Short mmCIF file of C-alpha atoms in Angstrom, two decimals:
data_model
loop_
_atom_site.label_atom_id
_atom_site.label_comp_id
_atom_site.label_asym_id
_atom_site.label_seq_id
_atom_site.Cartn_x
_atom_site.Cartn_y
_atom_site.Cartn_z
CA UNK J 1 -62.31 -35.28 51.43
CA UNK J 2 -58.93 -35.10 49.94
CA UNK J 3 -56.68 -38.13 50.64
CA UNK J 4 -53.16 -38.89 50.15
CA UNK J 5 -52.01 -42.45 48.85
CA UNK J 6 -47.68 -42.95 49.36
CA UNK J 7 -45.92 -45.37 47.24
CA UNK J 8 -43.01 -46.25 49.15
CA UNK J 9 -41.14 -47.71 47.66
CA UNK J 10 -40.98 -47.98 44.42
CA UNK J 11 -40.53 -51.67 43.14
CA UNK J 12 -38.38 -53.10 40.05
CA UNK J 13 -35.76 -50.14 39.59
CA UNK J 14 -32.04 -49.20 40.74
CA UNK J 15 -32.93 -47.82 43.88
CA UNK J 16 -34.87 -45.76 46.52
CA UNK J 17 -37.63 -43.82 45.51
CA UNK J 18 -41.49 -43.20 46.78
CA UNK J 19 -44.61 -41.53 44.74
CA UNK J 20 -47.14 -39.61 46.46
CA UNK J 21 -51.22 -39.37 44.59
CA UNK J 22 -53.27 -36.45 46.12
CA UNK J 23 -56.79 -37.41 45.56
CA UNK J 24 -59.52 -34.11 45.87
CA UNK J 25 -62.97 -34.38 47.09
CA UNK J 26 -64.52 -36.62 44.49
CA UNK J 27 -61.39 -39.38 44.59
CA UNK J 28 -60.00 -38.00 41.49
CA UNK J 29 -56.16 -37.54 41.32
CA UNK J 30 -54.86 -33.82 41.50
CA UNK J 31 -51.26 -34.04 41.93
CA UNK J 32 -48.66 -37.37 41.72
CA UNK J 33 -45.22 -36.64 42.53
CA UNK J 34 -41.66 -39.01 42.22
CA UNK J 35 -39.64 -38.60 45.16
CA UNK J 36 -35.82 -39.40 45.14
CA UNK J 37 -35.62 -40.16 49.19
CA UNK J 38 -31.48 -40.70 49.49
CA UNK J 39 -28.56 -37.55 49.45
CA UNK J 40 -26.22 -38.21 46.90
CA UNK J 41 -22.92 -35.86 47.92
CA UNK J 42 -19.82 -37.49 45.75
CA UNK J 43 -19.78 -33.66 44.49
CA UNK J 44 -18.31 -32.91 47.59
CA UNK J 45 -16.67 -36.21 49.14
CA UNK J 46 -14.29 -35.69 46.07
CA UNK J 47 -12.74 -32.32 46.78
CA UNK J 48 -9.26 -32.53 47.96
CA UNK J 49 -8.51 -35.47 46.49
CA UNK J 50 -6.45 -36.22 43.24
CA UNK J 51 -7.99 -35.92 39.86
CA UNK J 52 -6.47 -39.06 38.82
CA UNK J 53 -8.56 -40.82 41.81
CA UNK J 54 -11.63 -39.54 39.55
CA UNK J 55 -12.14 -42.29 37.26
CA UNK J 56 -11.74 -45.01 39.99
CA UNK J 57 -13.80 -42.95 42.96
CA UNK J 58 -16.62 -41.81 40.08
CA UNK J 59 -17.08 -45.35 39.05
CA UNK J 60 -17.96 -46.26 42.76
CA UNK J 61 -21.66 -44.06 42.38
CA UNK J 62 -22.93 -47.45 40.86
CA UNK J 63 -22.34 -51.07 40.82
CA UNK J 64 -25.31 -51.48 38.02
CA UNK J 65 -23.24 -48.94 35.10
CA UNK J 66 -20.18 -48.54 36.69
CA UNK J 67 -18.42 -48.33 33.20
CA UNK J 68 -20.48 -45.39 32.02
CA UNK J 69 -19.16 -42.90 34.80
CA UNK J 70 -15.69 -44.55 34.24
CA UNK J 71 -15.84 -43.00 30.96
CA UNK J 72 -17.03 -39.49 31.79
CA UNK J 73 -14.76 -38.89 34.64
CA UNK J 74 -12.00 -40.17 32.08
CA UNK J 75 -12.92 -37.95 29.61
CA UNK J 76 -12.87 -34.73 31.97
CA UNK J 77 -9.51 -35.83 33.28
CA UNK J 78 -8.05 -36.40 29.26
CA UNK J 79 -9.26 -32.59 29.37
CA UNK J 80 -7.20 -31.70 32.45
CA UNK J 81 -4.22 -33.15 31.05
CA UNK J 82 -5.31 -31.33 27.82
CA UNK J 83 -4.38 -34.85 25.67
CA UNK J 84 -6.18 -36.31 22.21
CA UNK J 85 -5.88 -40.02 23.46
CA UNK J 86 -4.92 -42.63 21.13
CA UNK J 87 -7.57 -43.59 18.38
CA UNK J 88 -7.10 -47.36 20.09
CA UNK J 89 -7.47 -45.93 23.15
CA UNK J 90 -10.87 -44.22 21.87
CA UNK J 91 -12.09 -47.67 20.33
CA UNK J 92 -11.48 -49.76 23.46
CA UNK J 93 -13.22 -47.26 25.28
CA UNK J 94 -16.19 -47.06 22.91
CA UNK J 95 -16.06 -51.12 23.25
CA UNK J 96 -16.75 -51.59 27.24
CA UNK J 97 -19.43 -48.67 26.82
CA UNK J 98 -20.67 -50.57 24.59
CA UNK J 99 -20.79 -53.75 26.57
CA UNK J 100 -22.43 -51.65 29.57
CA UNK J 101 -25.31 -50.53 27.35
CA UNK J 102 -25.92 -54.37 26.42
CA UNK J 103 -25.89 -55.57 29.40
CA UNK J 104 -27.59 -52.92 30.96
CA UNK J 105 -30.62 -52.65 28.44
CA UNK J 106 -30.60 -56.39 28.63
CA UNK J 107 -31.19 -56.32 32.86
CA UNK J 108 -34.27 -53.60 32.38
CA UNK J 109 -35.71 -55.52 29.26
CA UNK J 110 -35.54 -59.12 30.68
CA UNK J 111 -35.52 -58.78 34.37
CA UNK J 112 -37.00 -55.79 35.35
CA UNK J 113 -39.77 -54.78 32.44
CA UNK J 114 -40.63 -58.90 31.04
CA UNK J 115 -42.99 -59.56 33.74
CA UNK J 116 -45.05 -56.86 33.44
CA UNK J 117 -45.09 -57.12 29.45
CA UNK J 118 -45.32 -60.71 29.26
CA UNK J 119 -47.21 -61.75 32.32
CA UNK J 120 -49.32 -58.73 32.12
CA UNK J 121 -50.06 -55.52 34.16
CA UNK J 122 -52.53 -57.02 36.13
CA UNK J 123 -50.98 -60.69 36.77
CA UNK J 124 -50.65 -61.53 40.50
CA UNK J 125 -48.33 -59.42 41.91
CA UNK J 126 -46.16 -62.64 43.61
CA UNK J 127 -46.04 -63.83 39.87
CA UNK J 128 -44.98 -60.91 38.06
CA UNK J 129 -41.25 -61.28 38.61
CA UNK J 130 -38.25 -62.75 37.49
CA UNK J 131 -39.15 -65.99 38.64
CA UNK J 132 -43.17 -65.91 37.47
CA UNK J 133 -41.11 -64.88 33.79
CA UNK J 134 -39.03 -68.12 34.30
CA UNK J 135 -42.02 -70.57 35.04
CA UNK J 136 -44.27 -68.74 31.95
CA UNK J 137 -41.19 -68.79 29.40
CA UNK J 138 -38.20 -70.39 30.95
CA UNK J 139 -36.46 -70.15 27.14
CA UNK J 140 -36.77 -66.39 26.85
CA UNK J 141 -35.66 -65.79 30.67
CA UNK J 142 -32.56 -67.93 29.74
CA UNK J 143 -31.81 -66.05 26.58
CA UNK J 144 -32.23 -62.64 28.90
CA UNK J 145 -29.53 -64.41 31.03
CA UNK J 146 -26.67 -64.89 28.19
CA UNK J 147 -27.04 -61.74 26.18
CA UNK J 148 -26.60 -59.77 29.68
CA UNK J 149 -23.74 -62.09 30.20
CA UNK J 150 -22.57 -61.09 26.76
CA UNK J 151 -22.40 -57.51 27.65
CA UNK J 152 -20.26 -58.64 31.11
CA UNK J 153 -18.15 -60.91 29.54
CA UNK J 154 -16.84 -57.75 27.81
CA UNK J 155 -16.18 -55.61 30.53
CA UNK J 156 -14.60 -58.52 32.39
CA UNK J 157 -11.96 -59.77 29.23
CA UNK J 158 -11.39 -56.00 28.41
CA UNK J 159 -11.03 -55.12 32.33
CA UNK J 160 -10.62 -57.61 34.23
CA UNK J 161 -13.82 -57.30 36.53
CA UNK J 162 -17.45 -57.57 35.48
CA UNK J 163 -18.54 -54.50 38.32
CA UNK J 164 -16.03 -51.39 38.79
CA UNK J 165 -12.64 -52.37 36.79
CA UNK J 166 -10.24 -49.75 36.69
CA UNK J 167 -9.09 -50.38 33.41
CA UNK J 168 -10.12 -46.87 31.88
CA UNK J 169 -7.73 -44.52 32.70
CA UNK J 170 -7.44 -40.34 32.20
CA UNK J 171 -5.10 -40.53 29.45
CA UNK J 172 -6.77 -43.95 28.03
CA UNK J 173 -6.84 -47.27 28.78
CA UNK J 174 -3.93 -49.46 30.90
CA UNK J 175 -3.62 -52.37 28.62
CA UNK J 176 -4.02 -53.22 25.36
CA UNK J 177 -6.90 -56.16 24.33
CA UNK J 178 -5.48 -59.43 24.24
CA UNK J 179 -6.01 -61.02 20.71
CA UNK J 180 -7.35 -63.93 22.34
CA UNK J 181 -10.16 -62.26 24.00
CA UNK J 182 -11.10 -60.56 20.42
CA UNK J 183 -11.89 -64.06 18.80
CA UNK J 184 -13.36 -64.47 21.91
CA UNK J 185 -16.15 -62.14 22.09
CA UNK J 186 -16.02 -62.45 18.43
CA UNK J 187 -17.35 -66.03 18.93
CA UNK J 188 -19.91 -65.08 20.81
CA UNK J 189 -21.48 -61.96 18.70
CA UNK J 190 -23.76 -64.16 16.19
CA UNK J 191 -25.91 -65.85 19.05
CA UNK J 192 -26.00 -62.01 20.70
CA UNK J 193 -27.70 -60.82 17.39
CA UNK J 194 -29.91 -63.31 17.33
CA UNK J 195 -31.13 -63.17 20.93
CA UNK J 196 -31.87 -59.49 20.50
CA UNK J 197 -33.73 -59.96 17.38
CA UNK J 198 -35.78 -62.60 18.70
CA UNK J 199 -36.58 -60.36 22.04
CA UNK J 200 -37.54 -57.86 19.30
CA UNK J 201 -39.75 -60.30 17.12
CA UNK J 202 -41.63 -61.19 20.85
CA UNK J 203 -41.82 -57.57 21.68
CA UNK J 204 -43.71 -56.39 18.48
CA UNK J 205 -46.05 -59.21 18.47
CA UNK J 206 -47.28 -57.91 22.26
CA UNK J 207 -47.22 -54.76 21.62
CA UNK J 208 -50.75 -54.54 20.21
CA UNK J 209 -51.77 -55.78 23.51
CA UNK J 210 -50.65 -52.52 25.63
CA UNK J 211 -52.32 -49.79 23.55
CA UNK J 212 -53.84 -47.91 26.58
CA UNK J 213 -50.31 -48.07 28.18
CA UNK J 214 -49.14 -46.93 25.18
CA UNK J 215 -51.42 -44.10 25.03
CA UNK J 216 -50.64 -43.37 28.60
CA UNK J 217 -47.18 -43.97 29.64
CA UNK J 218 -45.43 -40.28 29.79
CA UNK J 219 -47.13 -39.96 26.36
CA UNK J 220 -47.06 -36.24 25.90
CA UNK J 221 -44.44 -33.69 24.13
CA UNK J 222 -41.29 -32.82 24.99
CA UNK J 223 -37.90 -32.12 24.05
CA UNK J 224 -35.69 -34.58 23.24
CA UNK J 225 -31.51 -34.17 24.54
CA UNK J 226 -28.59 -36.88 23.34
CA UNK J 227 -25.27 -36.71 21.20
CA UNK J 228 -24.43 -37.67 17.57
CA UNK J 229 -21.82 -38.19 15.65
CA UNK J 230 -20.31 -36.59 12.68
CA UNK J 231 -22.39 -38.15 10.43
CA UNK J 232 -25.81 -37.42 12.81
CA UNK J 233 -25.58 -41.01 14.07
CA UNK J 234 -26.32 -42.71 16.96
CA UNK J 235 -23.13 -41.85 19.42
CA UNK J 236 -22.57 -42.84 22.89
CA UNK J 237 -18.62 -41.88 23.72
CA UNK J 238 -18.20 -38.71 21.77
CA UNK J 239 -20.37 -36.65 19.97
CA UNK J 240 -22.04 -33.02 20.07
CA UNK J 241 -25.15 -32.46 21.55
CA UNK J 242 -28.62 -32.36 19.34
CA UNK J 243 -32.13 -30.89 20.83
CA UNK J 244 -34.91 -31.97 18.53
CA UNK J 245 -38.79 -31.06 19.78
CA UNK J 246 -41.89 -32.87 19.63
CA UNK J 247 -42.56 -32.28 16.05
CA UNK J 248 -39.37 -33.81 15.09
CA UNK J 249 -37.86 -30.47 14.40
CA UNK J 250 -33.62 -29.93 15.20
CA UNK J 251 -33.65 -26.92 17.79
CA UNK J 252 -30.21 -27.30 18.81
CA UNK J 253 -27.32 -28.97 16.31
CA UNK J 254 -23.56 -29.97 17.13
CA UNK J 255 -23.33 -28.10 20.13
CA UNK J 256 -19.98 -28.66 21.33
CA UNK J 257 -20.16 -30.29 25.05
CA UNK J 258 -18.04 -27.80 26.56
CA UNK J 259 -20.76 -25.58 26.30
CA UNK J 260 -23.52 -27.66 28.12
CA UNK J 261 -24.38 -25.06 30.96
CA UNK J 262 -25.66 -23.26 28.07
CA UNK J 263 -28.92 -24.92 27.23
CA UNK J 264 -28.74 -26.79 29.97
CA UNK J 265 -29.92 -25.71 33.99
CA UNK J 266 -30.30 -27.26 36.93
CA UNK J 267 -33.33 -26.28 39.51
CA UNK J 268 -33.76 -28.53 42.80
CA UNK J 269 -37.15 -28.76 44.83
CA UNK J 270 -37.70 -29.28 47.88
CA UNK J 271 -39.40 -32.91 47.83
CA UNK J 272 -36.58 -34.49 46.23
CA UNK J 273 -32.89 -35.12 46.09
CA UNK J 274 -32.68 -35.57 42.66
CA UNK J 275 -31.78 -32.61 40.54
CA UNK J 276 -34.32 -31.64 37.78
CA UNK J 277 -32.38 -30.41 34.67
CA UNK J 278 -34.20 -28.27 32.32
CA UNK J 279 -33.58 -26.37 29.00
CA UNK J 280 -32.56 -23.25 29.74
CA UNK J 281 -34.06 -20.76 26.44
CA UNK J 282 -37.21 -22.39 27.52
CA UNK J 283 -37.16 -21.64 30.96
CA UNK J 284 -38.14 -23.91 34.07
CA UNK J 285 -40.35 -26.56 34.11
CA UNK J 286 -41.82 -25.92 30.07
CA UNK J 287 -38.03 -26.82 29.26
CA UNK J 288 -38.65 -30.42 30.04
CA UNK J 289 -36.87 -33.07 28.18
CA UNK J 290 -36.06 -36.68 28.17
CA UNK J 291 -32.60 -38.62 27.31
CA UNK J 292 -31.80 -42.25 27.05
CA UNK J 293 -32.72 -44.63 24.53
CA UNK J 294 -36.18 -42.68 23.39
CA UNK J 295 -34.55 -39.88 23.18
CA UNK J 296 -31.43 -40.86 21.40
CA UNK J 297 -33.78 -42.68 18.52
CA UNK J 298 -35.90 -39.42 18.29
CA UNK J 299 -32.96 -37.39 17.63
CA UNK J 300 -30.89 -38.79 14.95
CA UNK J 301 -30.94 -39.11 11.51
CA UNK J 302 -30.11 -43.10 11.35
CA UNK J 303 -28.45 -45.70 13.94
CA UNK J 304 -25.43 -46.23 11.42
CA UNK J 305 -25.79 -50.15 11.67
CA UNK J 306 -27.48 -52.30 8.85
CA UNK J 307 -29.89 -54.57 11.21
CA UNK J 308 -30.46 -51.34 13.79
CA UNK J 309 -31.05 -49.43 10.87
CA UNK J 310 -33.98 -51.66 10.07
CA UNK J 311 -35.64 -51.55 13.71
CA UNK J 312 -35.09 -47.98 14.13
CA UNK J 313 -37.33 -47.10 10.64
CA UNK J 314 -40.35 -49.03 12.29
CA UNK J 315 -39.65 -47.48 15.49
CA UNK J 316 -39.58 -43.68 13.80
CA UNK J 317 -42.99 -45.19 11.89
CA UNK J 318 -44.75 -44.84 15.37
CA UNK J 319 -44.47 -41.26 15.64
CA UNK J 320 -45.35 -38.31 13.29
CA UNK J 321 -42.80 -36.35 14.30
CA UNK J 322 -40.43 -37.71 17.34
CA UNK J 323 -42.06 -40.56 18.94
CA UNK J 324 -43.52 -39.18 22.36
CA UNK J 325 -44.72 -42.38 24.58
CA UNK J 326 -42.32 -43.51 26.98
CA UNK J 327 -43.85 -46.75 26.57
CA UNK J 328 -41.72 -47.37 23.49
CA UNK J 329 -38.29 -46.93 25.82
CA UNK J 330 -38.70 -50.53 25.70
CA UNK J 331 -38.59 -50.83 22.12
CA UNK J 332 -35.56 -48.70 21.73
CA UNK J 333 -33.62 -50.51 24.53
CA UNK J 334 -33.57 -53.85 22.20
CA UNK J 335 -32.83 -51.41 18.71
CA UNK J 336 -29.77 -50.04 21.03
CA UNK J 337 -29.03 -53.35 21.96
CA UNK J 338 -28.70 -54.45 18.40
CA UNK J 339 -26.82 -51.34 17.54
CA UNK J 340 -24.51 -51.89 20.22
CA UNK J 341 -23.16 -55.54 19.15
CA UNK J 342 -22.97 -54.81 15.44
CA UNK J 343 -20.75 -51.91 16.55
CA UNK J 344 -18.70 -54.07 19.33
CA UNK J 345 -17.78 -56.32 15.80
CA UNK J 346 -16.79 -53.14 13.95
CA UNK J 347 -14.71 -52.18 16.85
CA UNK J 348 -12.78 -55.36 16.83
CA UNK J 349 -12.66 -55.54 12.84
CA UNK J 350 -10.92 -52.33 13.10
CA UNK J 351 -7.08 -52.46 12.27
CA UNK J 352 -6.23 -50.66 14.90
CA UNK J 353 -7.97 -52.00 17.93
CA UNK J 354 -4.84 -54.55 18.92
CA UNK J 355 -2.29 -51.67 18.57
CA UNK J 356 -0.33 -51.30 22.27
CA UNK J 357 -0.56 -47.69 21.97
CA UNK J 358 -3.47 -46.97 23.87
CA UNK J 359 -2.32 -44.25 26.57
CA UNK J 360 -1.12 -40.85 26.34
CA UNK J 361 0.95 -39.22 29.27
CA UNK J 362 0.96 -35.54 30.78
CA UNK J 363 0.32 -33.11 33.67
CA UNK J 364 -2.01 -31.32 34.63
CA UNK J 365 -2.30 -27.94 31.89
CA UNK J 366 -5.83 -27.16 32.56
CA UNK J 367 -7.63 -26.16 35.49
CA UNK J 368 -11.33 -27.49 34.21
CA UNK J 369 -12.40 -30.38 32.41
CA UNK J 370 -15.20 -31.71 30.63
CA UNK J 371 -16.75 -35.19 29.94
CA UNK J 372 -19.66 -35.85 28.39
CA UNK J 373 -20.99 -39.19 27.43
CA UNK J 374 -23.99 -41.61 26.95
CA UNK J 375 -25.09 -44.34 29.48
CA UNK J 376 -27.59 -47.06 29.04
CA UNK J 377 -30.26 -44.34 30.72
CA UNK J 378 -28.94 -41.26 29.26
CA UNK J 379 -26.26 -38.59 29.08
CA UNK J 380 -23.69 -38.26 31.47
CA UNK J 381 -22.19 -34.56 32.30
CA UNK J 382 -18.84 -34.90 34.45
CA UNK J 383 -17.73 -31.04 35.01
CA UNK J 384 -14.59 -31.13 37.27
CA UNK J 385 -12.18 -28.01 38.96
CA UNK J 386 -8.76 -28.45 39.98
CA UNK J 387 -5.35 -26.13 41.31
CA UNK J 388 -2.31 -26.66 40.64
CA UNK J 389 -1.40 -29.34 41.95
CA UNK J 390 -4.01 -31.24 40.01
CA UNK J 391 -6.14 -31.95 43.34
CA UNK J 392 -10.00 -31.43 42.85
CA UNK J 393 -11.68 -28.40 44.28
CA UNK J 394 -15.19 -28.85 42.53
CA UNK J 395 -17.01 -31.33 40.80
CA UNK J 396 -20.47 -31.17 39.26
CA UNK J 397 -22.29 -34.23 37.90
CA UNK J 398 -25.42 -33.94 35.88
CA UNK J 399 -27.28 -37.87 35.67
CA UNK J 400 -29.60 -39.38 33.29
CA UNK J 401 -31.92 -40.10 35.70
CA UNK J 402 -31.97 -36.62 36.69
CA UNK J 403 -32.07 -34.96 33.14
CA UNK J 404 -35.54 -37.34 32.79
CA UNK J 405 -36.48 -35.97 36.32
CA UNK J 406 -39.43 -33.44 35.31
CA UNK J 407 -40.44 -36.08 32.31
CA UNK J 408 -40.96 -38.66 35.09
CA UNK J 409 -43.15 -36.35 37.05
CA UNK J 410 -45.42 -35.79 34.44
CA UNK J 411 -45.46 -39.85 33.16
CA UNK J 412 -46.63 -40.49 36.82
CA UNK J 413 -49.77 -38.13 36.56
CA UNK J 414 -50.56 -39.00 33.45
CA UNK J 415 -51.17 -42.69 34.62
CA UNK J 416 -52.49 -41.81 37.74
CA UNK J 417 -54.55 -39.83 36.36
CA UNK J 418 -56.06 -42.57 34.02
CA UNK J 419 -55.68 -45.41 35.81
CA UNK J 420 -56.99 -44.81 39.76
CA UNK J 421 -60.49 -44.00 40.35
CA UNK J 422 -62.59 -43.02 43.09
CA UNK J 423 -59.16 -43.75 45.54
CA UNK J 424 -59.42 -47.07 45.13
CA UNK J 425 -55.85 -49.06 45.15
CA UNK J 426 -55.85 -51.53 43.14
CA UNK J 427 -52.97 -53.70 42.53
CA UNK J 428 -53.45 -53.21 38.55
CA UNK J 429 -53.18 -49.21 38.45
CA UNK J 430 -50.51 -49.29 41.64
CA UNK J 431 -48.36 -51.37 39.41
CA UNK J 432 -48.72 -48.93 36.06
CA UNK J 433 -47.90 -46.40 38.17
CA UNK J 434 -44.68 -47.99 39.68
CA UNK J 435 -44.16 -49.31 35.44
CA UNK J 436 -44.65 -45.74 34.13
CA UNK J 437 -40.78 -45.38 35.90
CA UNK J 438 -40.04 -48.82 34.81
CA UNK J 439 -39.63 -47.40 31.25
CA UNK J 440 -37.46 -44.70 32.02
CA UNK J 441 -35.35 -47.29 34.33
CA UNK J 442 -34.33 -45.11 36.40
CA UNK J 443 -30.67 -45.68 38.28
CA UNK J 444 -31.32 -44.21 41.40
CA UNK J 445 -28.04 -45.72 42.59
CA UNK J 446 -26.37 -43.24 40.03
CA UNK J 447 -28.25 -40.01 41.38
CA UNK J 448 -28.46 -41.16 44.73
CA UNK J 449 -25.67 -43.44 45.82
CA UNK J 450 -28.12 -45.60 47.05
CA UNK J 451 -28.03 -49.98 46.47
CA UNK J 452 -30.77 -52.47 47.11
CA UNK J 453 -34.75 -52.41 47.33
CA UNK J 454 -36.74 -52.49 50.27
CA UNK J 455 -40.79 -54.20 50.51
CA UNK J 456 -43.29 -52.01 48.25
CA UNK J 457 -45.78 -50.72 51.29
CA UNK J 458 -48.99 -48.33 49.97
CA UNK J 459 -50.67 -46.51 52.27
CA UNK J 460 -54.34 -44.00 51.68
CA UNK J 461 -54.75 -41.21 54.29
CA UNK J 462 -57.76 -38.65 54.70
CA UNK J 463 -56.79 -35.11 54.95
CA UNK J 464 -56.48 -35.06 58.82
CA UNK J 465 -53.53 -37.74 58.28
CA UNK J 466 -55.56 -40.41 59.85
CA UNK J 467 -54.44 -44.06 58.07
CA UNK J 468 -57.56 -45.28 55.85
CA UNK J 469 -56.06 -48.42 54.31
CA UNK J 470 -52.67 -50.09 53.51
CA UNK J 471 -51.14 -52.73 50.84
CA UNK J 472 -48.14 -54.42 50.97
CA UNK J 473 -45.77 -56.61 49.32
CA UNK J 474 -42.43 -57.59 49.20
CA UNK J 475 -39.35 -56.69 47.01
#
């Protein structure tokens, strides 16, 4: 008898979100879908209003990576006003992207994805938390805590608030840094590195211990979407866009971001708010890709950093061609992380980073702009539409979470797939299932506009909807 078994919802991510397992006749799973359960409309709370509001009002979607739609919307407004912003400008902006990424990456790593990976999958559900991480390795949780802060302490010194400064600006930034707060967060960089490195010493020496997750965990191919720089490096303000496939093979090179709707489409199904992006010259759903930091390793030719350098050549050792299991998002969270602070102390070793010209002023003399750029989870599109009078008639915003959409899908049959037999629930395979997502972290704030978790409750049906058996837990 078929049978339905609802995970609702989903535990350990930025957000709302549910997963449905169809079971056939014989208890084996046929379908598993990821539901995104909350409307998401900023697309159209936005029209009327000044494009200047952008930056500020866009930056409001999430109070996790606030920073990272900050830039985008600032971006498509430098476009409206049709302005090349100051090259401080440009570094100061790289800087507190930066900082998002660390501190971001650092949240998923520690916080959300350490109990699972260092507690284990199947460790009692009421240990395998923050908390449970803190009792088994109180040193490591603490670490977790200051090289977040690190990333925070940036945003805060550059602008003012840790969660939703409106320092960023269309045009560039409104202040220049204070030479103070460069030694400051100079200070700090050598016990950053050495955190991350450590995280990444502890990471590799488990790693061996997860080889069926490994195997398992959205392990299939795909295409892989992200930006590079001029020199094919790792990028995440500017950049063009670069498609590389499963074999490792460039499909796609330096396409310019104005030309995104291109390659890229957007389909939306009925069991879900999320959009699911897809590549377009493949068609819908075989043009599946993934973005973030998996994606971003798989596509470029080096990091551009000596000591990411060195992590990303053992991380492109795992794969023949691209590396294809999600499991290894967490390895190339702590590589970014790494890239990201010995690029924070480039930034501020640059001559030109405590220059006070940092904003360029004008009107509006384009009707459409354009910003493209990379957060912690992946690329973010920011397409707006204004009149004359600069005020915004159309907006269209394409999140990571929702270019990884489809990919997700797929990761959560795959481990269903393996890992529940005979429709049993067991805590074990109900918590790969919710971890297969946990890779991707997912910021279903971002795609949603929804904040906060609610209890994880599992329920089994039979196919005449009658209840069969339940598990709960809390958030």
């Amino acid at each position: 008898m078929p049978k339905t078994i609802s995970i609702d919802p989903v535990t350990r991510i930025e957000g709302h979100a549910k997963i449905t397992i169809q079971l056939d006749d014989d208890g084996r799973v046929h379908d598993a879908k990821f539901h995104v359960t909350q409307f998401r409309g900023f697309e159209k709370l936005i029209e009327g209003r000044p494009f200047t509001e952008m930056p500020s009002v866009m930056a409001r979607i999430c109070g996790i990576c606030p920073v990272s739609h900050l830039v985008a919307s600032s971006k498509a407004c430098d476009d409206i006003l049709a302005v090349q912003i100051p090259r401080t400008a440009k570094l100061l902006r790289q800087m507190l992207n930066l900082a998002q990424m660390i501190q971001s990456h650092a949240l998923n790593f520690f916080h959300l994805s350490a109990p699972d990976l260092l507690l284990g999958m199947d460790a009692p559900p009421e240990d395998r938390n923050v908390f449970g991480l803190m009792n088994a390795n109180p040193d490591l949780a603490r670490k977790g805590i200051r090289l977040r802060k690190f990333g925070q302490q940036i945003i805060e010194w550059l602008g003012d608030k840790r969660i939703h400064p409106a320092w960023v600006v269309p045009g560039g930034v409104n202040k220049p840094l204070d030479p103070k707060k460069r030694e400051m967060i100079l200070e700090r960089i050598p016990e950053a590195k050495k955190i991350t490195q450590e995280a990444l010493d502890v990471y590799k020496k488990i790693l061996d211990d997860f080889a069926e997750e490994t195997r398992t965990f959205a392990n299939f191919p795909s295409l892989f979407v992200g930006l590079v720089n001029d020199k094919n490096q790792l990028e995440f303000y500017d950049g063009k866009f670069r498609v590389v496939d499963a074999a490792g093979r460039i499909i796609v090179n330096k396409l310019d971001d104005h030309k995104y709707a291109e390659i890229i489409g957007e389909r939306v199904e009925p069991d879900s708010f999320l959009k699911s992006p897809y590549y377009k010259p493949m068609g819908y759903p075989e043009g599946m890709y993934r973005v973030g930091p998996l994606a971003r390793l798989n596509i470029i030719d080096r990091c551009g950093t000596p000591l990411a350098d060195q992590e990303w050549a053992e991380f492109r050792a795992m794969g023949r061609g691209a590396v294809l299991s999600s499991f290894h998002y967490h390895f190339a969270r702590l590589v970014e992380i790494l890239y990201g602070i010995e690029e924070v102390e480039n930034i501020l070793n640059d001559p030109d980073v405590l220059s006070k010209d940092c904003r360029a002023m004008a009107r509006v003399n384009n009707h459409e702009g354009i910003g493209v750029s990379e957060a912690p989870r992946g690329m973010l599109i920011h397409h707006y539409k204004v009149d004359d009078q600069g005020l915004m008639e159309w907006a269209n915003l394409i999140i990571a979470t929702g270019h990884n959409n489809l990919a997700m899908n797929k990761g959560v049959q795959q481990v269903a797939k393996h890992f529940i037999e005979s429709g049993e629930i067991k805590e074990g395979a109900l918590n790969r299932v919710e971890a297969v997502i946990r890779a991707f972290d997912p910021c279903l704030s971002c795609s949603t506009h929804a904040l906060g978790q609610m209890p994880l409750h599992m329920e089994l049906y039979d196919a005449e909807g009658a209840l069969l058996d339940t598990q709960s837990r809390d958030a």
